[in-house]
Short mmCIF file of C-alpha atoms and ligand atoms in Angstrom, two decimals:
data_model
loop_
_atom_site.label_atom_id
_atom_site.label_comp_id
_atom_site.label_asym_id
_atom_site.label_seq_id
_atom_site.Cartn_x
_atom_site.Cartn_y
_atom_site.Cartn_z
CA MET A 334 -23.97 -17.40 7.40
CA ALA A 335 -23.05 -14.97 4.63
CA ASP A 336 -24.33 -12.12 6.81
CA ARG A 337 -22.36 -12.99 9.91
CA VAL A 338 -20.56 -9.90 11.20
CA GLU A 339 -18.75 -11.26 14.31
CA TYR A 340 -15.51 -13.17 13.78
CA SER A 341 -12.91 -14.53 16.15
CA GLU A 342 -9.26 -13.59 15.73
CA GLU A 343 -8.51 -17.17 14.78
CA GLU A 344 -11.08 -17.05 11.98
CA LEU A 345 -9.68 -13.78 10.62
CA LEU A 346 -6.19 -15.29 10.56
CA SER A 347 -7.11 -18.63 9.00
CA SER A 348 -6.24 -19.66 5.46
CA ILE A 349 -8.09 -21.99 3.12
CA ALA A 350 -6.61 -25.41 2.37
CA TYR A 351 -4.24 -25.32 -0.61
CA ASP A 352 -3.32 -28.11 -3.02
CA GLU A 353 0.16 -26.65 -3.23
CA PRO A 354 2.02 -23.92 -1.31
CA LEU A 355 3.70 -20.90 -2.91
CA ILE A 356 7.47 -21.32 -3.08
CA ALA A 357 9.29 -18.16 -4.12
CA ASN A 358 12.94 -18.63 -5.01
CA ARG A 359 13.16 -21.62 -2.64
CA VAL A 360 11.45 -19.73 0.21
CA ARG A 361 8.12 -21.11 1.36
CA CYS A 362 5.71 -18.15 1.25
CA HIS A 363 2.16 -17.53 2.33
CA GLY A 364 -0.80 -18.30 0.11
CA GLY A 365 -1.04 -21.18 -2.30
CA PHE A 366 -2.75 -22.79 -5.24
CA VAL A 367 -6.10 -24.51 -5.60
CA GLY A 368 -6.68 -26.06 -9.00
CA GLY A 369 -3.67 -24.14 -10.31
CA ARG A 370 -5.06 -20.76 -9.23
CA TYR A 371 -3.36 -18.62 -6.58
CA HIS A 372 -5.31 -17.84 -3.40
CA SER A 373 -4.19 -15.21 -0.91
CA PRO A 374 -3.40 -16.15 2.70
CA ARG A 375 -5.75 -15.60 5.63
CA SER A 376 -8.80 -15.32 3.43
CA ALA A 377 -10.99 -18.11 4.87
CA GLY A 378 -12.65 -15.86 7.45
CA ARG A 379 -11.37 -12.44 6.43
CA GLY A 380 -12.90 -12.60 2.92
CA PRO A 381 -16.50 -13.30 4.01
CA ALA A 382 -16.11 -10.95 7.00
CA ILE A 383 -15.15 -7.95 4.86
CA ALA A 384 -17.93 -8.76 2.39
CA ALA A 385 -20.46 -8.90 5.25
CA TRP A 386 -19.30 -5.61 6.80
CA GLN A 387 -19.49 -3.92 3.41
CA ALA A 388 -22.96 -5.38 2.75
CA GLN A 389 -24.04 -4.02 6.12
CA LEU A 390 -22.89 -0.53 5.11
CA ARG A 391 -24.64 -0.77 1.76
CA ALA A 392 -27.86 -1.82 3.49
CA ARG A 393 -27.62 1.29 5.66
CA GLY A 394 -26.97 3.47 2.62
CA VAL A 395 -23.49 4.41 3.88
CA PRO A 396 -21.09 5.07 0.98
CA LEU A 397 -17.76 3.23 0.85
CA ILE A 398 -14.77 5.54 0.54
CA GLU A 399 -13.32 5.54 -2.98
CA ILE A 400 -9.98 7.05 -3.90
CA PRO A 401 -10.44 8.42 -7.43
CA PRO A 402 -8.01 6.66 -9.83
CA ALA A 403 -7.18 10.04 -11.39
CA LEU A 404 -5.40 10.96 -8.15
CA VAL A 405 -2.89 8.10 -8.37
CA PRO A 406 0.49 9.46 -9.50
CA PRO A 407 1.99 7.26 -12.24
CA HIS A 408 5.22 5.49 -11.42
CA HIS A 409 8.39 7.25 -12.53
CA PRO A 410 10.17 6.02 -14.59
CA ASN A 411 7.24 4.61 -16.54
CA ALA A 412 7.36 1.01 -17.78
CA ALA A 413 8.75 1.93 -21.21
CA GLN A 414 11.51 4.02 -19.61
CA ALA A 415 12.41 1.25 -17.16
CA VAL A 416 12.58 -1.30 -20.00
CA LEU A 417 14.80 1.07 -22.01
CA LEU A 418 17.24 1.32 -19.09
CA LEU A 419 17.35 -2.46 -18.64
CA ARG A 420 17.89 -2.97 -22.35
CA GLU A 421 20.84 -0.58 -22.09
CA GLY A 422 22.26 -2.56 -19.16
CA VAL A 423 21.42 0.18 -16.63
CA ARG A 424 20.02 -1.95 -13.83
CA ALA A 425 20.99 -0.30 -10.54
CA PRO A 426 18.03 2.13 -10.34
CA LEU A 427 15.48 -0.66 -10.82
CA VAL A 428 17.29 -2.97 -8.39
CA ARG A 429 17.18 -0.14 -5.84
CA THR A 430 13.48 0.48 -6.42
CA LEU A 431 12.54 -3.20 -6.06
CA THR A 432 14.71 -3.63 -2.97
CA THR A 433 13.17 -0.52 -1.42
CA ILE A 434 9.67 -1.89 -2.07
CA ALA A 435 10.66 -5.19 -0.39
CA ILE A 436 11.98 -3.39 2.69
CA ILE A 437 8.91 -1.15 2.95
CA GLU A 438 6.66 -4.20 2.70
CA GLY A 439 8.59 -5.66 5.65
CA PHE A 440 7.98 -2.45 7.64
CA GLY A 441 4.26 -3.27 7.22
CA ALA A 442 4.65 -5.52 10.27
CA MET A 443 4.43 -2.33 12.34
CA ILE A 444 0.67 -2.20 11.82
CA ARG A 445 0.32 -4.87 14.53
CA ASP A 446 1.66 -2.36 17.08
CA GLN A 447 -1.02 0.18 16.21
CA ARG A 448 -2.95 0.92 19.40
CA VAL A 449 -6.74 0.90 19.29
CA PRO A 450 -8.10 3.02 22.15
CA ASP A 451 -11.36 2.22 23.97
CA LEU A 452 -13.77 2.95 21.13
CA ALA A 453 -16.77 3.38 23.45
CA ARG A 454 -15.12 6.60 24.64
CA CYS A 455 -14.30 7.85 21.13
CA VAL A 456 -17.40 6.95 19.08
CA ARG A 457 -21.01 7.60 20.12
CA GLU A 458 -22.58 4.67 18.24
CA PRO A 459 -21.81 1.06 19.26
CA VAL A 460 -19.27 -0.58 16.94
CA ALA A 461 -19.98 -4.27 17.64
CA GLY A 462 -20.25 -6.31 14.44
CA THR A 463 -18.22 -3.88 12.31
CA ALA A 464 -14.74 -3.99 10.78
CA THR A 465 -13.76 -1.29 13.27
CA ALA A 466 -14.48 -3.64 16.17
CA HIS A 467 -12.16 -6.27 14.65
CA LEU A 468 -9.08 -4.09 14.04
CA ALA A 469 -7.25 -5.15 17.18
CA SER A 470 -8.58 -8.71 17.10
CA GLY A 471 -7.35 -10.02 13.79
CA LEU A 472 -7.37 -7.39 11.02
CA PHE A 473 -4.13 -5.61 11.95
CA GLU A 474 -2.40 -8.90 12.76
CA ALA A 475 -3.43 -10.48 9.43
CA HIS A 476 -2.18 -7.38 7.62
CA ALA A 477 1.18 -7.48 9.45
CA ARG A 478 1.67 -11.17 8.61
CA ASP A 479 0.82 -10.61 4.93
CA GLU A 480 3.43 -7.88 4.59
CA ALA A 481 6.35 -9.21 6.57
CA GLY A 482 5.76 -12.94 6.65
CA HIS A 483 5.02 -15.04 9.70
CA ARG A 484 7.28 -17.52 11.44
CA SER A 485 8.94 -19.66 8.76
CA GLU A 486 6.57 -18.45 6.04
CA GLY A 487 7.66 -15.59 3.77
CA GLY A 488 5.39 -12.62 3.05
CA HIS A 489 5.56 -9.73 0.63
CA LYS A 490 9.07 -8.80 1.64
CA GLN A 491 10.38 -12.20 0.51
CA MET A 492 8.07 -12.32 -2.53
CA TRP A 493 9.42 -8.99 -3.87
CA GLU A 494 12.99 -10.16 -3.35
CA ALA A 495 12.11 -13.31 -5.29
CA ALA A 496 10.49 -11.34 -8.13
CA ARG A 497 13.57 -9.10 -8.36
CA ASP A 498 16.02 -11.99 -8.27
CA LEU A 499 14.05 -14.06 -10.78
CA ALA A 500 13.71 -11.22 -13.29
CA LEU A 501 17.20 -9.79 -12.94
CA GLY A 502 19.16 -12.97 -12.17
CA ASN A 503 20.17 -12.32 -8.54
CA PRO A 504 21.55 -8.80 -9.11
CA ALA A 505 24.02 -7.08 -6.77
CA ILE A 506 22.07 -4.95 -4.27
CA PRO A 507 23.25 -1.35 -3.75
CA PRO A 508 24.66 -1.35 -0.19
CA ASP A 509 22.96 1.88 0.92
CA VAL A 510 19.30 1.03 0.20
CA LEU A 511 18.29 0.61 3.83
CA MET A 512 20.43 3.52 5.00
CA ARG A 513 18.86 5.90 2.53
CA LEU A 514 15.40 4.77 3.59
CA MET A 515 16.17 5.34 7.25
CA THR A 516 17.80 8.74 6.88
CA GLY A 517 16.11 10.14 3.81
CA ARG A 518 12.96 12.06 3.16
CA ARG A 519 10.81 9.06 3.98
CA ALA A 520 12.04 8.94 7.57
CA GLY A 521 9.12 9.54 9.91
CA ARG A 522 8.16 13.09 10.66
CA GLY A 523 5.81 13.99 13.45
CA ARG A 524 2.24 14.32 12.25
CA GLN A 525 0.46 17.53 13.15
CA ARG A 526 -2.84 17.07 14.89
CA LEU A 527 -5.88 18.32 13.00
CA PHE A 528 -8.43 17.50 15.70
CA PRO A 529 -6.74 18.08 19.07
CA GLN A 530 -10.10 17.78 20.82
CA LEU A 531 -10.25 14.06 20.01
CA ALA A 532 -8.22 11.64 22.13
CA GLU A 533 -4.69 11.66 20.74
CA ALA A 534 -4.57 7.87 20.33
CA PHE A 535 -7.84 7.95 18.39
CA GLU A 536 -6.72 10.67 15.97
CA GLU A 537 -3.44 8.77 15.54
CA LEU A 538 -5.35 5.56 14.71
CA LEU A 539 -7.47 7.37 12.11
CA ALA A 540 -4.45 9.15 10.60
CA VAL A 541 -2.46 5.91 10.34
CA MET A 542 -5.34 4.04 8.69
CA VAL A 543 -5.92 6.88 6.21
CA ASN A 544 -2.23 6.97 5.40
CA VAL A 545 -1.94 3.21 4.92
CA LEU A 546 -5.12 3.12 2.82
CA VAL A 547 -3.79 5.74 0.40
CA ILE A 548 -0.38 4.08 0.23
CA GLU A 549 -2.00 0.70 -0.50
CA VAL A 550 -4.20 2.16 -3.25
CA PHE A 551 -1.26 3.96 -4.85
CA ALA A 552 0.91 0.84 -4.53
CA ALA A 553 -1.48 -1.14 -6.74
CA ASP A 554 -0.39 1.11 -9.59
CA THR A 555 3.30 0.54 -8.84
CA PHE A 556 2.65 -3.21 -8.78
CA ARG A 557 1.03 -3.11 -12.24
CA TRP A 558 4.09 -1.20 -13.44
CA ALA A 559 6.39 -3.85 -11.96
CA GLU A 560 4.37 -6.64 -13.57
CA THR A 561 4.86 -5.00 -16.97
CA VAL A 562 8.59 -4.39 -16.52
CA LEU A 563 9.52 -7.71 -14.88
CA GLY A 564 7.21 -9.52 -17.30
CA ASP A 565 8.94 -8.10 -20.38
CA ALA A 566 10.61 -11.07 -22.07
CA GLU A 567 13.22 -8.84 -23.70
CA VAL A 568 14.71 -7.69 -20.40
CA SER A 569 13.54 -10.21 -17.78
CA SER A 570 15.21 -13.58 -17.21
CA ALA A 571 11.97 -15.09 -15.92
CA PRO A 572 9.14 -12.94 -17.31
CA HIS A 573 6.35 -15.36 -16.53
CA GLU A 574 7.36 -16.27 -12.98
CA ALA A 575 8.44 -12.78 -11.94
CA ALA A 576 5.27 -11.10 -13.21
CA ALA A 577 3.11 -13.83 -11.66
CA MET A 578 4.83 -13.28 -8.29
CA VAL A 579 4.05 -9.56 -8.37
CA GLY A 580 0.49 -10.44 -9.39
CA TYR A 581 0.13 -12.65 -6.29
CA ILE A 582 1.35 -9.81 -4.09
CA ARG A 583 -1.07 -7.42 -5.78
CA SER A 584 -4.01 -9.73 -5.14
CA ASP A 585 -2.95 -10.11 -1.48
CA GLU A 586 -3.21 -6.32 -1.11
CA THR A 587 -6.93 -6.29 -1.94
CA PRO A 588 -8.10 -7.23 1.58
CA HIS A 589 -5.88 -4.47 3.03
CA VAL A 590 -7.54 -1.81 0.91
CA GLU A 591 -10.96 -3.30 1.58
CA TYR A 592 -10.83 -3.58 5.38
CA LEU A 593 -9.29 -0.12 5.72
CA ARG A 594 -11.86 1.59 3.53
CA THR A 595 -14.64 -0.33 5.26
CA THR A 596 -13.49 0.75 8.73
CA LEU A 597 -12.96 4.35 7.69
CA SER A 598 -16.38 4.41 5.99
CA GLU A 599 -17.98 3.05 9.17
CA LEU A 600 -16.31 5.72 11.29
CA ARG A 601 -17.14 8.36 8.71
CA ALA A 602 -20.82 7.61 9.34
CA CYS A 603 -20.43 7.84 13.16
CA THR A 604 -20.36 10.69 15.62
CA LEU A 605 -16.91 11.07 17.15
CA LEU A 606 -16.58 12.16 20.77
CA GLY A 607 -14.10 14.74 22.04
CA GLU A 608 -11.98 13.84 25.04
CA SER A 609 -13.62 16.45 27.25
CA GLY A 610 -17.00 16.81 25.59
CA GLY A 611 -17.98 17.93 22.12
CA GLU A 612 -18.95 15.91 19.06
CA TRP A 613 -17.65 15.79 15.51
CA ARG A 614 -19.18 14.28 12.42
CA GLY A 615 -17.03 11.35 11.42
CA ALA A 616 -17.20 12.52 7.81
CA GLU A 617 -15.67 15.87 8.71
CA VAL A 618 -12.73 14.24 10.49
CA VAL A 619 -12.05 11.38 8.06
CA ASP A 620 -12.37 13.61 4.99
CA ALA A 621 -9.99 16.21 6.42
CA LEU A 622 -7.38 13.53 7.24
CA LEU A 623 -7.85 11.95 3.82
CA ALA A 624 -7.47 15.27 2.04
CA ARG A 625 -4.27 16.03 3.96
CA THR A 626 -2.70 12.67 3.12
CA LEU A 627 -3.81 12.74 -0.51
CA ARG A 628 -2.49 16.23 -0.94
CA ALA A 629 0.96 15.28 0.40
CA LEU A 630 1.13 12.01 -1.54
CA THR A 631 0.05 13.56 -4.85
CA THR A 632 2.27 16.65 -4.74
CA GLU A 633 5.34 16.64 -2.49
CA ARG A 634 6.02 12.90 -2.58
CA PRO A 635 5.97 12.34 -6.38
CA ARG A 636 8.11 15.46 -6.81
CA LEU A 637 10.74 14.17 -4.38
CA GLN A 638 10.59 10.67 -5.85
CA ARG A 639 11.09 12.02 -9.34
CA GLN A 640 14.09 14.04 -8.24
CA GLU A 641 15.64 11.08 -6.46
CA THR A 642 15.05 8.77 -9.42
CA HIS A 643 16.49 11.35 -11.79
CA ASP A 644 19.69 11.52 -9.71
CA ASP A 645 19.96 7.72 -9.46
CA ILE A 646 19.53 7.28 -13.21
CA ALA A 647 22.03 10.02 -13.99
CA ALA A 648 24.56 8.37 -11.66
CA ALA A 649 23.97 4.93 -13.18
CA LEU A 650 24.18 6.30 -16.72
CA ALA A 651 27.52 7.96 -16.03
CA GLU A 652 29.30 4.72 -16.93
CA HIS A 653 27.32 4.19 -20.14
CA ARG A 654 29.23 4.81 -23.40
CA ASP A 655 26.25 6.75 -24.80
CA ALA A 656 24.87 8.36 -21.65
CA ALA A 657 23.53 11.43 -23.44
CA GLY A 658 21.79 9.35 -26.11
CA VAL A 659 20.10 7.07 -23.59
CA GLN A 660 19.06 10.06 -21.50
CA ARG A 661 17.52 11.68 -24.61
CA ARG A 662 15.53 8.55 -25.48
CA PHE A 663 14.52 8.21 -21.84
CA ASP A 664 13.24 11.80 -21.74
CA ALA A 665 11.33 11.30 -24.99
CA LEU A 666 9.32 8.49 -23.35
CA ASP A 667 8.25 10.70 -20.46
CA GLU A 668 4.54 11.20 -19.95
CA PRO A 669 3.89 14.35 -17.97
CA TRP A 670 1.37 14.16 -15.13
CA SER A 671 0.12 17.00 -13.02
CA PRO A 672 -1.25 16.63 -9.54
CA PRO A 673 -4.89 17.52 -8.94
CA ASP A 674 -5.74 21.08 -8.06
CA TRP A 675 -5.97 21.09 -4.29
CA GLU A 676 -6.77 24.79 -3.97
CA GLY A 677 -10.29 25.40 -2.79
CA SER A 678 -12.36 22.47 -1.60
CA PRO A 679 -10.63 19.10 -1.03
CA GLN A 680 -14.13 17.63 -1.15
CA ARG A 681 -14.33 18.60 -4.80
CA VAL A 682 -11.10 16.74 -5.57
CA LEU A 683 -12.22 13.66 -3.62
CA GLN A 684 -15.46 13.51 -5.53
CA ALA A 685 -13.91 14.20 -8.94
FE1 FE2 B 389 2.17 -5.82 0.75
FE1 FE2 B 390 -0.57 -4.17 1.94
#
């Protein structure tokens, strides 16, 4: 049974039986506890399925895509800087960051609307019994429910709000968080096509999965940062509960990273078919899309984020009686990070 590679949608969406549900700040959330240990939702079928699809790749000698940890930009401000600000009573920037994360998690529901074109026309090899074949029949839906919640059950959106409210004692939320998200630099920009010979819907599917994979991998680092900050007893009103909540979210993200890298590794090993003839090595296409996303998310995005954070902190500090002193101590805690060198071969960076 461990090697079974075909799963129904119902199986991929089913959860194990819990002794106790997860209640976050009075909201019933997904997941729950068995013997006191947290277990992620929708893992009863999805867990063994992903393991079986990965084992199948290993048996074929197909490598699983890895995003080198050295590529992950550290969160700014770092944990020590964030704790310094909280200790000084400067809370608005962190409240904004946590609220933004909660909203973005909620946007994760959009993955269920991702179209999967007829794969028999896009991929030469048959895909039955792979993660790729299960995207539209359970994997995207499970992912959407994890991020945004499902029916009366809260998901990551509600869990982040709970972590924020537990740690910072129900802080006032800046009124323009959503507005800035919708109108700012993160607002969607049209993606340029790199492989116009492939069916547009197929390239779009690959580009979206690559993008979400990289965002999920990078997010794990942000979540560790949040666990440290919200778990700091000096500045958090509920260090244990708040950090544990972020830890639950972080563990729920593991299947997202795993199914996405499994699917992309499967397609990387396939031959992709052009819409009107022609064939491309999956590796050529997936690696080019991956390099493009990684380049943007390790250069332009951290630079913009840093600028925005700098402005928010400066604005919040304006009311502090020792703004210059706090800013000086803040700057002294900075740990410079430089993006990888993307000139030349992206392949070299990916394999670093
Ligand atoms: Fe999430
Ligand atoms: Fe996720």
